[in-house]
mmCIF file of C-alpha atoms and ligand atoms in Angstrom:
data_model
loop_
_atom_site.group_PDB
_atom_site.id
_atom_site.type_symbol
_atom_site.label_atom_id
_atom_site.label_comp_id
_atom_site.label_asym_id
_atom_site.label_seq_id
_atom_site.Cartn_x
_atom_site.Cartn_y
_atom_site.Cartn_z
ATOM 1 C CA UNK I 1 14.658 -33.346 34.854
ATOM 2 C CA UNK I 2 11.216 -32.604 33.350
ATOM 3 C CA UNK I 3 9.769 -34.475 30.358
ATOM 4 C CA UNK I 4 10.236 -31.298 28.205
ATOM 5 C CA UNK I 5 13.985 -31.377 28.601
ATOM 6 C CA UNK I 6 16.023 -33.082 25.898
ATOM 7 C CA UNK I 7 17.960 -36.105 27.085
ATOM 8 C CA UNK I 8 20.441 -35.856 24.239
ATOM 9 C CA UNK I 9 20.047 -33.219 21.546
ATOM 10 C CA UNK I 10 20.019 -34.705 18.021
ATOM 11 C CA UNK I 11 23.060 -33.356 16.230
ATOM 12 C CA UNK I 12 21.754 -33.496 12.664
ATOM 13 C CA UNK I 13 18.378 -31.717 12.784
ATOM 14 C CA UNK I 14 18.372 -28.034 11.857
ATOM 15 C CA UNK I 15 15.991 -25.525 13.430
ATOM 16 C CA UNK I 16 12.745 -25.473 11.450
ATOM 17 C CA UNK I 17 10.782 -22.482 10.226
ATOM 18 C CA UNK I 18 7.130 -22.158 11.228
ATOM 19 C CA UNK I 19 4.763 -23.597 8.613
ATOM 20 C CA UNK I 20 3.405 -20.095 7.889
ATOM 21 C CA UNK I 21 6.924 -18.926 7.027
ATOM 22 C CA UNK I 22 7.951 -22.000 5.046
ATOM 23 C CA UNK I 23 4.855 -21.517 2.849
ATOM 24 C CA UNK I 24 5.646 -17.922 1.927
ATOM 25 C CA UNK I 25 6.916 -17.152 -1.571
ATOM 26 C CA UNK I 26 10.642 -16.398 -1.757
ATOM 27 C CA UNK I 27 11.602 -12.860 -2.557
ATOM 28 C CA UNK I 28 12.689 -12.600 -6.173
ATOM 29 C CA UNK I 29 14.909 -9.555 -6.684
ATOM 30 C CA UNK I 30 13.731 -7.493 -9.635
ATOM 31 C CA UNK I 31 16.006 -5.947 -12.219
ATOM 32 C CA UNK I 32 17.037 -2.619 -10.774
ATOM 33 C CA UNK I 33 16.254 0.406 -12.878
ATOM 34 C CA UNK I 34 19.792 1.735 -12.774
ATOM 35 C CA UNK I 35 20.636 1.634 -16.483
ATOM 36 C CA UNK I 36 19.579 4.556 -18.622
ATOM 37 C CA UNK I 37 17.586 2.179 -20.855
ATOM 38 C CA UNK I 38 15.623 0.557 -18.013
ATOM 39 C CA UNK I 39 12.247 2.062 -17.109
ATOM 40 C CA UNK I 40 11.366 1.131 -13.509
ATOM 41 C CA UNK I 41 7.561 0.969 -13.646
ATOM 42 C CA UNK I 42 6.952 -2.048 -11.398
ATOM 43 C CA UNK I 43 6.622 -0.594 -7.909
ATOM 44 C CA UNK I 44 4.420 2.508 -8.182
ATOM 45 C CA UNK I 45 7.245 4.693 -6.912
ATOM 46 C CA UNK I 46 7.416 8.385 -7.659
ATOM 47 C CA UNK I 47 9.697 8.977 -10.632
ATOM 48 C CA UNK I 48 10.606 12.404 -9.223
ATOM 49 C CA UNK I 49 13.592 12.983 -6.987
ATOM 50 C CA UNK I 50 12.609 13.540 -3.348
ATOM 51 C CA UNK I 51 11.269 17.020 -2.581
ATOM 52 C CA UNK I 52 14.301 19.328 -2.081
ATOM 53 C CA UNK I 53 13.189 20.193 1.455
ATOM 54 C CA UNK I 54 13.167 16.475 2.346
ATOM 55 C CA UNK I 55 16.674 15.954 0.968
ATOM 56 C CA UNK I 56 17.896 18.977 2.941
ATOM 57 C CA UNK I 57 16.260 17.703 6.139
ATOM 58 C CA UNK I 58 17.913 14.294 5.709
ATOM 59 C CA UNK I 59 21.329 15.889 5.098
ATOM 60 C CA UNK I 60 20.861 17.984 8.201
ATOM 61 C CA UNK I 61 19.856 15.001 10.360
ATOM 62 C CA UNK I 62 22.532 12.665 8.953
ATOM 63 C CA UNK I 63 25.181 13.989 11.355
ATOM 64 C CA UNK I 64 23.233 12.536 14.286
ATOM 65 C CA UNK I 65 23.020 8.948 13.055
ATOM 66 C CA UNK I 66 24.912 7.798 16.142
ATOM 67 C CA UNK I 67 21.745 8.540 18.155
ATOM 68 C CA UNK I 68 18.499 6.567 18.273
ATOM 69 C CA UNK I 69 15.494 8.372 16.829
ATOM 70 C CA UNK I 70 12.571 9.594 18.946
ATOM 71 C CA UNK I 71 10.797 6.279 19.502
ATOM 72 C CA UNK I 72 7.411 7.978 19.955
ATOM 73 C CA UNK I 73 7.946 10.148 16.820
ATOM 74 C CA UNK I 74 6.242 12.984 18.712
ATOM 75 C CA UNK I 75 7.125 15.815 16.325
ATOM 76 C CA UNK I 76 5.998 13.871 13.259
ATOM 77 C CA UNK I 77 2.805 12.675 14.917
ATOM 78 C CA UNK I 78 1.980 16.231 16.005
ATOM 79 C CA UNK I 79 2.644 17.546 12.493
ATOM 80 C CA UNK I 80 0.464 14.796 10.998
ATOM 81 C CA UNK I 81 -2.277 15.499 13.520
ATOM 82 C CA UNK I 82 -2.267 19.168 12.464
ATOM 83 C CA UNK I 83 -2.337 18.169 8.794
ATOM 84 C CA UNK I 84 -5.288 15.834 9.281
ATOM 85 C CA UNK I 85 -7.302 17.654 11.940
ATOM 86 C CA UNK I 86 -6.947 14.896 14.557
ATOM 87 C CA UNK I 87 -4.902 14.584 17.760
ATOM 88 C CA UNK I 88 -1.430 13.051 18.006
ATOM 89 C CA UNK I 89 -2.962 10.344 20.238
ATOM 90 C CA UNK I 90 -4.876 9.128 17.177
ATOM 91 C CA UNK I 91 -1.734 8.742 15.043
ATOM 92 C CA UNK I 92 0.693 5.790 14.948
ATOM 93 C CA UNK I 93 3.690 5.722 12.617
ATOM 94 C CA UNK I 94 5.749 2.808 11.355
ATOM 95 C CA UNK I 95 8.397 1.750 8.838
ATOM 96 C CA UNK I 96 6.222 2.224 5.761
ATOM 97 C CA UNK I 97 2.479 1.692 5.826
ATOM 98 C CA UNK I 98 3.197 -2.001 5.362
ATOM 99 C CA UNK I 99 5.044 -1.848 8.699
ATOM 100 C CA UNK I 100 2.027 -0.183 10.296
ATOM 101 C CA UNK I 101 -0.221 -2.818 8.743
ATOM 102 C CA UNK I 102 1.874 -5.534 10.335
ATOM 103 C CA UNK I 103 1.416 -3.746 13.681
ATOM 104 C CA UNK I 104 -2.340 -3.675 13.046
ATOM 105 C CA UNK I 105 -2.626 -7.365 12.240
ATOM 106 C CA UNK I 106 -0.338 -8.618 14.983
ATOM 107 C CA UNK I 107 -1.988 -6.213 17.408
ATOM 108 C CA UNK I 108 -5.523 -7.436 16.715
ATOM 109 C CA UNK I 109 -5.370 -11.029 15.513
ATOM 110 C CA UNK I 110 -4.899 -14.209 17.485
ATOM 111 C CA UNK I 111 -4.167 -17.489 15.698
ATOM 112 C CA UNK I 112 -7.170 -18.542 13.619
ATOM 113 C CA UNK I 113 -8.793 -15.100 13.529
ATOM 114 C CA UNK I 114 -9.912 -13.928 10.105
ATOM 115 C CA UNK I 115 -8.912 -10.944 8.023
ATOM 116 C CA UNK I 116 -11.198 -10.172 5.075
ATOM 117 C CA UNK I 117 -9.881 -8.368 2.002
ATOM 118 C CA UNK I 118 -10.649 -8.055 -1.694
ATOM 119 C CA UNK I 119 -8.685 -10.065 -4.199
ATOM 120 C CA UNK I 120 -6.823 -9.155 -6.204
ATOM 121 C CA UNK I 121 -5.396 -6.405 -4.033
ATOM 122 C CA UNK I 122 -2.060 -5.506 -2.426
ATOM 123 C CA UNK I 123 0.148 -8.635 -2.348
ATOM 124 C CA UNK I 124 1.350 -7.964 1.209
ATOM 125 C CA UNK I 125 -2.122 -8.566 2.696
ATOM 126 C CA UNK I 126 -2.185 -12.399 2.647
ATOM 127 C CA UNK I 127 1.495 -12.570 3.631
ATOM 128 C CA UNK I 128 1.096 -10.411 6.739
ATOM 129 C CA UNK I 129 -2.088 -12.220 7.742
ATOM 130 C CA UNK I 130 -0.535 -15.676 7.409
ATOM 131 C CA UNK I 131 2.613 -14.589 9.227
ATOM 132 C CA UNK I 132 0.454 -13.597 12.186
ATOM 133 C CA UNK I 133 -1.148 -17.055 12.202
ATOM 134 C CA UNK I 134 -4.484 -15.528 11.163
ATOM 135 C CA UNK I 135 -6.622 -16.669 8.219
ATOM 136 C CA UNK I 136 -6.824 -14.621 5.021
ATOM 137 C CA UNK I 137 -10.345 -14.451 3.549
ATOM 138 C CA UNK I 138 -10.137 -13.288 -0.060
ATOM 139 C CA UNK I 139 -13.297 -11.877 -1.636
ATOM 140 C CA UNK I 140 -13.134 -11.630 -5.450
ATOM 141 C CA UNK I 141 -13.347 -8.161 -7.011
ATOM 142 C CA UNK I 142 -16.550 -7.307 -8.863
ATOM 143 C CA UNK I 143 -16.856 -7.170 -12.665
ATOM 144 C CA UNK I 144 -15.709 -3.551 -12.699
ATOM 145 C CA UNK I 145 -12.459 -4.472 -10.860
ATOM 146 C CA UNK I 146 -13.687 -2.832 -7.631
ATOM 147 C CA UNK I 147 -14.435 -4.094 -4.125
ATOM 148 C CA UNK I 148 -17.577 -6.245 -3.898
ATOM 149 C CA UNK I 149 -18.680 -4.791 -0.577
ATOM 150 C CA UNK I 150 -21.855 -6.901 -0.340
ATOM 151 C CA UNK I 151 -19.805 -10.085 -0.677
ATOM 152 C CA UNK I 152 -17.256 -8.717 1.791
ATOM 153 C CA UNK I 153 -20.004 -7.984 4.338
ATOM 154 C CA UNK I 154 -21.310 -11.519 3.835
ATOM 155 C CA UNK I 155 -17.812 -12.922 4.482
ATOM 156 C CA UNK I 156 -17.678 -11.458 8.001
ATOM 157 C CA UNK I 157 -17.930 -14.094 10.756
ATOM 158 C CA UNK I 158 -17.473 -14.118 14.523
ATOM 159 C CA UNK I 159 -13.763 -14.779 13.877
ATOM 160 C CA UNK I 160 -13.317 -11.642 11.727
ATOM 161 C CA UNK I 161 -11.053 -9.134 13.461
ATOM 162 C CA UNK I 162 -9.964 -6.907 10.586
ATOM 163 C CA UNK I 163 -11.265 -5.927 7.142
ATOM 164 C CA UNK I 164 -8.764 -4.404 4.704
ATOM 165 C CA UNK I 165 -10.140 -2.045 2.059
ATOM 166 C CA UNK I 166 -7.754 -0.627 -0.513
ATOM 167 C CA UNK I 167 -8.892 2.570 -2.225
ATOM 168 C CA UNK I 168 -7.899 3.184 -4.943
ATOM 169 C CA UNK I 169 -7.250 -0.518 -5.196
ATOM 170 C CA UNK I 170 -3.759 -1.745 -5.991
ATOM 171 C CA UNK I 171 -3.434 -3.075 -8.699
ATOM 172 C CA UNK I 172 -6.732 -2.210 -10.422
ATOM 173 C CA UNK I 173 -6.865 1.521 -9.617
ATOM 174 C CA UNK I 174 -10.599 1.421 -8.811
ATOM 175 C CA UNK I 175 -11.737 3.492 -5.796
ATOM 176 C CA UNK I 176 -14.548 2.758 -3.333
ATOM 177 C CA UNK I 177 -17.288 5.390 -3.324
ATOM 178 C CA UNK I 178 -18.004 7.261 -0.112
ATOM 179 C CA UNK I 179 -21.682 6.285 -0.118
ATOM 180 C CA UNK I 180 -21.027 2.588 -0.672
ATOM 181 C CA UNK I 181 -18.335 2.550 1.983
ATOM 182 C CA UNK I 182 -20.602 4.256 4.486
ATOM 183 C CA UNK I 183 -23.411 1.772 3.762
ATOM 184 C CA UNK I 184 -20.876 -1.037 4.276
ATOM 185 C CA UNK I 185 -19.706 0.398 7.599
ATOM 186 C CA UNK I 186 -23.289 0.401 8.844
ATOM 187 C CA UNK I 187 -23.420 -3.375 8.389
ATOM 188 C CA UNK I 188 -20.040 -4.228 9.938
ATOM 189 C CA UNK I 189 -19.953 -5.024 13.686
ATOM 190 C CA UNK I 190 -18.265 -2.178 15.569
ATOM 191 C CA UNK I 191 -15.826 -4.711 17.073
ATOM 192 C CA UNK I 192 -14.232 -5.312 13.655
ATOM 193 C CA UNK I 193 -11.468 -2.900 12.629
ATOM 194 C CA UNK I 194 -12.014 -1.606 9.093
ATOM 195 C CA UNK I 195 -8.679 -0.472 7.650
ATOM 196 C CA UNK I 196 -8.917 1.930 4.716
ATOM 197 C CA UNK I 197 -5.574 1.618 2.948
ATOM 198 C CA UNK I 198 -5.078 4.885 1.075
ATOM 199 C CA UNK I 199 -1.492 4.465 -0.126
ATOM 200 C CA UNK I 200 -2.426 6.291 -3.354
ATOM 201 C CA UNK I 201 -4.949 8.788 -1.996
ATOM 202 C CA UNK I 202 -3.000 11.846 -3.234
ATOM 203 C CA UNK I 203 -3.509 10.654 -6.820
ATOM 204 C CA UNK I 204 -7.253 10.052 -6.445
ATOM 205 C CA UNK I 205 -9.928 12.388 -7.778
ATOM 206 C CA UNK I 206 -12.638 10.012 -6.564
ATOM 207 C CA UNK I 207 -13.044 7.942 -3.418
ATOM 208 C CA UNK I 208 -14.267 8.200 0.143
ATOM 209 C CA UNK I 209 -13.790 11.050 2.603
ATOM 210 C CA UNK I 210 -12.073 8.628 4.961
ATOM 211 C CA UNK I 211 -11.511 11.157 7.737
ATOM 212 C CA UNK I 212 -15.235 11.957 7.842
ATOM 213 C CA UNK I 213 -15.989 8.223 8.022
ATOM 214 C CA UNK I 214 -13.381 7.773 10.747
ATOM 215 C CA UNK I 215 -15.041 10.491 12.820
ATOM 216 C CA UNK I 216 -18.406 8.773 12.484
ATOM 217 C CA UNK I 217 -17.231 5.160 12.845
ATOM 218 C CA UNK I 218 -14.536 4.693 15.523
ATOM 219 C CA UNK I 219 -13.768 1.181 14.206
ATOM 220 C CA UNK I 220 -12.315 2.778 11.041
ATOM 221 C CA UNK I 221 -8.530 2.999 10.745
ATOM 222 C CA UNK I 222 -6.928 5.042 7.963
ATOM 223 C CA UNK I 223 -3.589 3.870 6.599
ATOM 224 C CA UNK I 224 -1.380 6.215 4.548
ATOM 225 C CA UNK I 225 2.210 6.452 3.397
ATOM 226 C CA UNK I 226 4.988 8.828 2.419
ATOM 227 C CA UNK I 227 6.280 6.239 -0.084
ATOM 228 C CA UNK I 228 4.211 7.166 -3.122
ATOM 229 C CA UNK I 229 3.234 10.774 -3.888
ATOM 230 C CA UNK I 230 5.693 12.203 -1.332
ATOM 231 C CA UNK I 231 8.526 10.189 -2.902
ATOM 232 C CA UNK I 232 10.051 8.715 0.271
ATOM 233 C CA UNK I 233 9.739 4.987 -0.551
ATOM 234 C CA UNK I 234 13.365 4.327 0.387
ATOM 235 C CA UNK I 235 13.109 5.971 3.804
ATOM 236 C CA UNK I 236 10.191 3.829 5.097
ATOM 237 C CA UNK I 237 7.562 5.890 6.849
ATOM 238 C CA UNK I 238 3.815 5.410 6.918
ATOM 239 C CA UNK I 239 1.063 6.031 9.449
ATOM 240 C CA UNK I 240 -2.339 5.060 10.757
ATOM 241 C CA UNK I 241 -5.124 7.220 12.116
ATOM 242 C CA UNK I 242 -7.244 5.283 14.575
ATOM 243 C CA UNK I 243 -9.206 5.627 17.812
ATOM 244 C CA UNK I 244 -6.741 6.576 20.584
ATOM 245 C CA UNK I 245 -6.858 3.138 22.262
ATOM 246 C CA UNK I 246 -6.154 1.387 18.942
ATOM 247 C CA UNK I 247 -3.397 3.838 17.951
ATOM 248 C CA UNK I 248 -1.813 3.377 21.364
ATOM 249 C CA UNK I 249 -1.891 -0.411 20.847
ATOM 250 C CA UNK I 250 -0.220 0.010 17.458
ATOM 251 C CA UNK I 251 2.525 2.096 19.010
ATOM 252 C CA UNK I 252 3.052 -0.661 21.587
ATOM 253 C CA UNK I 253 3.401 -3.381 18.935
ATOM 254 C CA UNK I 254 5.889 -1.324 16.892
ATOM 255 C CA UNK I 255 9.445 -2.445 16.386
ATOM 256 C CA UNK I 256 11.412 -0.119 18.718
ATOM 257 C CA UNK I 257 12.998 2.800 16.816
ATOM 258 C CA UNK I 258 11.547 1.427 13.561
ATOM 259 C CA UNK I 259 11.206 4.874 11.940
ATOM 260 C CA UNK I 260 14.606 6.542 11.630
ATOM 261 C CA UNK I 261 15.216 10.172 12.541
ATOM 262 C CA UNK I 262 16.003 10.801 8.863
ATOM 263 C CA UNK I 263 12.609 9.427 7.891
ATOM 264 C CA UNK I 264 10.807 11.448 10.572
ATOM 265 C CA UNK I 265 12.510 14.696 9.523
ATOM 266 C CA UNK I 266 11.980 14.039 5.815
ATOM 267 C CA UNK I 267 8.299 13.289 6.381
ATOM 268 C CA UNK I 268 7.799 16.568 8.277
ATOM 269 C CA UNK I 269 9.638 18.533 5.573
ATOM 270 C CA UNK I 270 7.544 16.807 2.897
ATOM 271 C CA UNK I 271 4.281 17.734 4.622
ATOM 272 C CA UNK I 272 5.525 21.336 4.788
ATOM 273 C CA UNK I 273 6.171 21.184 1.021
ATOM 274 C CA UNK I 274 2.680 19.890 0.260
ATOM 275 C CA UNK I 275 2.018 22.303 -2.605
ATOM 276 C CA UNK I 276 5.141 21.150 -4.441
ATOM 277 C CA UNK I 277 4.020 17.545 -4.026
ATOM 278 C CA UNK I 278 0.563 18.424 -5.353
ATOM 279 C CA UNK I 279 2.043 20.080 -8.454
ATOM 280 C CA UNK I 280 3.950 16.873 -9.210
ATOM 281 C CA UNK I 281 0.878 14.765 -8.590
ATOM 282 C CA UNK I 282 -1.157 16.829 -11.012
ATOM 283 C CA UNK I 283 1.432 16.180 -13.755
ATOM 284 C CA UNK I 284 1.184 12.436 -13.066
ATOM 285 C CA UNK I 285 -2.602 12.690 -13.286
ATOM 286 C CA UNK I 286 -2.308 14.443 -16.656
ATOM 287 C CA UNK I 287 -0.052 11.681 -17.904
ATOM 288 C CA UNK I 288 -2.462 9.060 -16.535
ATOM 289 C CA UNK I 289 -5.309 10.631 -18.481
ATOM 290 C CA UNK I 290 -3.224 10.926 -21.648
ATOM 291 C CA UNK I 291 -2.163 7.268 -21.454
ATOM 292 C CA UNK I 292 -5.663 6.026 -20.672
ATOM 293 C CA UNK I 293 -7.102 7.930 -23.641
ATOM 294 C CA UNK I 294 -4.434 6.679 -26.003
ATOM 295 C CA UNK I 295 -4.759 3.087 -24.826
ATOM 296 C CA UNK I 296 -8.541 3.244 -25.247
ATOM 297 C CA UNK I 297 -7.996 4.521 -28.799
ATOM 298 C CA UNK I 298 -5.666 1.575 -29.401
ATOM 299 C CA UNK I 299 -8.499 -0.769 -28.394
ATOM 300 C CA UNK I 300 -7.488 -1.666 -24.833
ATOM 301 C CA UNK I 301 -10.282 -1.945 -22.262
ATOM 302 C CA UNK I 302 -9.237 -0.205 -19.041
ATOM 303 C CA UNK I 303 -11.061 0.814 -15.878
ATOM 304 C CA UNK I 304 -10.294 4.453 -15.042
ATOM 305 C CA UNK I 305 -7.419 4.355 -12.535
ATOM 306 C CA UNK I 306 -7.251 6.666 -9.546
ATOM 307 C CA UNK I 307 -3.681 5.609 -8.663
ATOM 308 C CA UNK I 308 -0.316 6.400 -10.238
ATOM 309 C CA UNK I 309 -0.591 3.210 -12.285
ATOM 310 C CA UNK I 310 -2.656 1.537 -14.989
ATOM 311 C CA UNK I 311 -4.084 -1.972 -14.924
ATOM 312 C CA UNK I 312 -4.447 -4.198 -17.958
ATOM 313 C CA UNK I 313 -6.334 -7.424 -17.412
ATOM 314 C CA UNK I 314 -4.841 -10.246 -19.438
ATOM 315 C CA UNK I 315 -5.341 -14.009 -19.620
ATOM 316 C CA UNK I 316 -2.388 -16.366 -19.227
ATOM 317 C CA UNK I 317 -1.378 -16.360 -22.887
ATOM 318 C CA UNK I 318 -1.691 -12.632 -23.430
ATOM 319 C CA UNK I 319 0.127 -11.980 -20.177
ATOM 320 C CA UNK I 320 3.064 -14.149 -21.271
ATOM 321 C CA UNK I 321 3.314 -12.232 -24.563
ATOM 322 C CA UNK I 322 3.195 -8.873 -22.823
ATOM 323 C CA UNK I 323 5.726 -9.874 -20.155
ATOM 324 C CA UNK I 324 8.173 -10.996 -22.850
ATOM 325 C CA UNK I 325 7.669 -7.756 -24.759
ATOM 326 C CA UNK I 326 8.163 -5.544 -21.685
ATOM 327 C CA UNK I 327 11.251 -7.515 -20.636
ATOM 328 C CA UNK I 328 12.762 -7.260 -24.103
ATOM 329 C CA UNK I 329 12.101 -3.506 -24.123
ATOM 330 C CA UNK I 330 13.766 -2.989 -20.732
ATOM 331 C CA UNK I 331 10.533 -1.793 -19.139
ATOM 332 C CA UNK I 332 9.966 -3.223 -15.658
ATOM 333 C CA UNK I 333 6.265 -3.713 -14.936
ATOM 334 C CA UNK I 334 4.414 -5.901 -12.429
ATOM 335 C CA UNK I 335 2.774 -9.028 -13.836
ATOM 336 C CA UNK I 336 0.168 -10.950 -11.825
ATOM 337 C CA UNK I 337 -0.189 -14.556 -12.939
ATOM 338 C CA UNK I 338 -3.628 -15.222 -14.331
ATOM 339 C CA UNK I 339 -4.848 -11.675 -13.785
ATOM 340 C CA UNK I 340 -2.988 -8.949 -15.611
ATOM 341 C CA UNK I 341 -0.265 -6.392 -15.622
ATOM 342 C CA UNK I 342 0.240 -3.167 -13.636
ATOM 343 C CA UNK I 343 2.243 -0.300 -15.070
ATOM 344 C CA UNK I 344 3.359 2.725 -13.060
ATOM 345 C CA UNK I 345 2.686 6.099 -14.669
ATOM 346 C CA UNK I 346 5.992 7.979 -14.775
ATOM 347 C CA UNK I 347 7.709 10.619 -16.902
ATOM 348 C CA UNK I 348 6.366 11.284 -20.418
ATOM 349 C CA UNK I 349 9.319 9.591 -22.151
ATOM 350 C CA UNK I 350 8.876 6.318 -20.211
ATOM 351 C CA UNK I 351 5.117 6.520 -20.681
ATOM 352 C CA UNK I 352 5.601 6.911 -24.426
ATOM 353 C CA UNK I 353 7.713 3.746 -24.484
ATOM 354 C CA UNK I 354 4.846 1.911 -22.799
ATOM 355 C CA UNK I 355 2.318 3.328 -25.247
ATOM 356 C CA UNK I 356 4.368 2.328 -28.310
ATOM 357 C CA UNK I 357 4.870 -1.181 -26.917
ATOM 358 C CA UNK I 358 1.174 -1.669 -26.163
ATOM 359 C CA UNK I 359 0.212 -0.244 -29.548
ATOM 360 C CA UNK I 360 2.220 -3.031 -31.148
ATOM 361 C CA UNK I 361 0.306 -5.622 -29.086
ATOM 362 C CA UNK I 362 -3.201 -4.160 -29.162
ATOM 363 C CA UNK I 363 -5.982 -6.632 -29.934
HETATM 364 C C1 LIG X 1 -2.010 -0.516 -1.354
HETATM 365 C C2 LIG X 1 -0.674 -0.370 -0.740
HETATM 366 N N1 LIG X 1 -0.604 -0.229 0.584
HETATM 367 C C3 LIG X 1 0.567 -0.096 1.201
HETATM 368 C C4 LIG X 1 1.738 -0.097 0.473
HETATM 369 C C5 LIG X 1 3.011 -0.043 1.259
HETATM 370 O O1 LIG X 1 3.753 1.041 1.076
HETATM 371 P P1 LIG X 1 4.873 1.452 2.128
HETATM 372 O O2 LIG X 1 5.117 0.299 3.043
HETATM 373 O O3 LIG X 1 6.057 1.773 1.289
HETATM 374 O O4 LIG X 1 4.299 2.624 2.852
HETATM 375 C C6 LIG X 1 1.730 -0.230 -0.902
HETATM 376 C C7 LIG X 1 2.988 -0.260 -1.670
HETATM 377 O O5 LIG X 1 3.059 -0.633 -2.805
HETATM 378 C C8 LIG X 1 0.480 -0.371 -1.520
HETATM 379 O O6 LIG X 1 0.386 -0.530 -2.841
#
C-alpha cells in the first residue's frame, strides 16, 4: 500500500469543488420573456425569428438527430473561410463564441498565467479565466467608456498569455478604432494572443478591420458568433479565425461534437442569407439611432453605441430606481451593480416602452 492510498475512507465528507468553482457566482435564472407583456431586452438577442432558410435547414437536418454531427465541421468551416477570405485551416468553431473562448483560454493558459481584459466588459471573461486556473487582470475602461489600450499595454507581464479586446464593447457599445488597435498590436509581444471579440460586429459602423489586422499580426485571433445578428443564440455556434497552428489547437481542445449538425446547417444557411440578415440589422441600427437621439433629448448622457444595445451609466441609487421601474414595467434589462444598465434594442414597440419609462426617470 502506498502513502497516497486511503486506509479507511471517511464516510461523512462529500466531494469538494475546486476553489475556482466554489467562488463563482451562482446562475440566477432570469424571468423568461414568454408573456406578451414581457419585453426581453436583457441578453442582446435578435428580436427577429431565425432567418427562414435557417429554420428550413434545421427542419431538414432534424431527421438525422440519431447521428453525431461532423466533429470537424468541415462544411461550415469551408463556408466561413470563403465568407472571410481565409482558409478552413484558420477557422475553429465551437458551441457559441463563449465556447470557443473557453477553448482559447484552456488551450493557452497554465495555472497562474494572466489574461488581460478591459473592465467592465463581457461578464464571461473573468469566469472563464478563473475556471482555467489563470489570473484575470482587469483594466478599467477610459472616461469615454472605451478600452484604455495604453493601460492595457502597461498591464502585460511575462505571465500574460492572452489579451481579450471586445469591440464594440459589451456592455458600453464603444468600439476600438483601427488605428489605435494597430498601434497597440505593435507594442504587444508576438507570443501573446490578442483576441478581438466581435460578437456585435454586424451592428457596427465603426471599429477595426480585424481581418486586415489578423493578416498583418499572426498573434491576432478574431472571435465571432451566429448568436446575435444572425439570430441563432439558441443553437450555439461561434467561431475563431486564428493562425493555423492556433486554430488547430482550438479544435483539439473542443468538446467532441460540441456543435450540433442542426447548428452547423443553420449557420451555413444563415451565411447564404446574408443580405436578409443585413436588412434586419439596418432596421436595428435605425432604431438605435432613434432611441439615442430621443434619450439625448430627454437629458440622458450616452456614448454612441455600435452594438444592438444601449448603455446607461448609473450610480447605485439611480440604478436601484431604474431596476425597480423596469421590473415593474415587465421590461427585462441587464443591470450591472455599481456601473449601469444595458438595454437591448429590439422592435419599435418595445423600444417605445423603454423610451417612455426612461422619460419618466430622466434627470
Ligand atoms: C462580447 C460577447 N462575446 C461573446 C458572447 C457570447 O455569445 P455566444 O456564446 O452566444 O456566441 C457574447 C454574448 O452575449 C458577448 O456579449
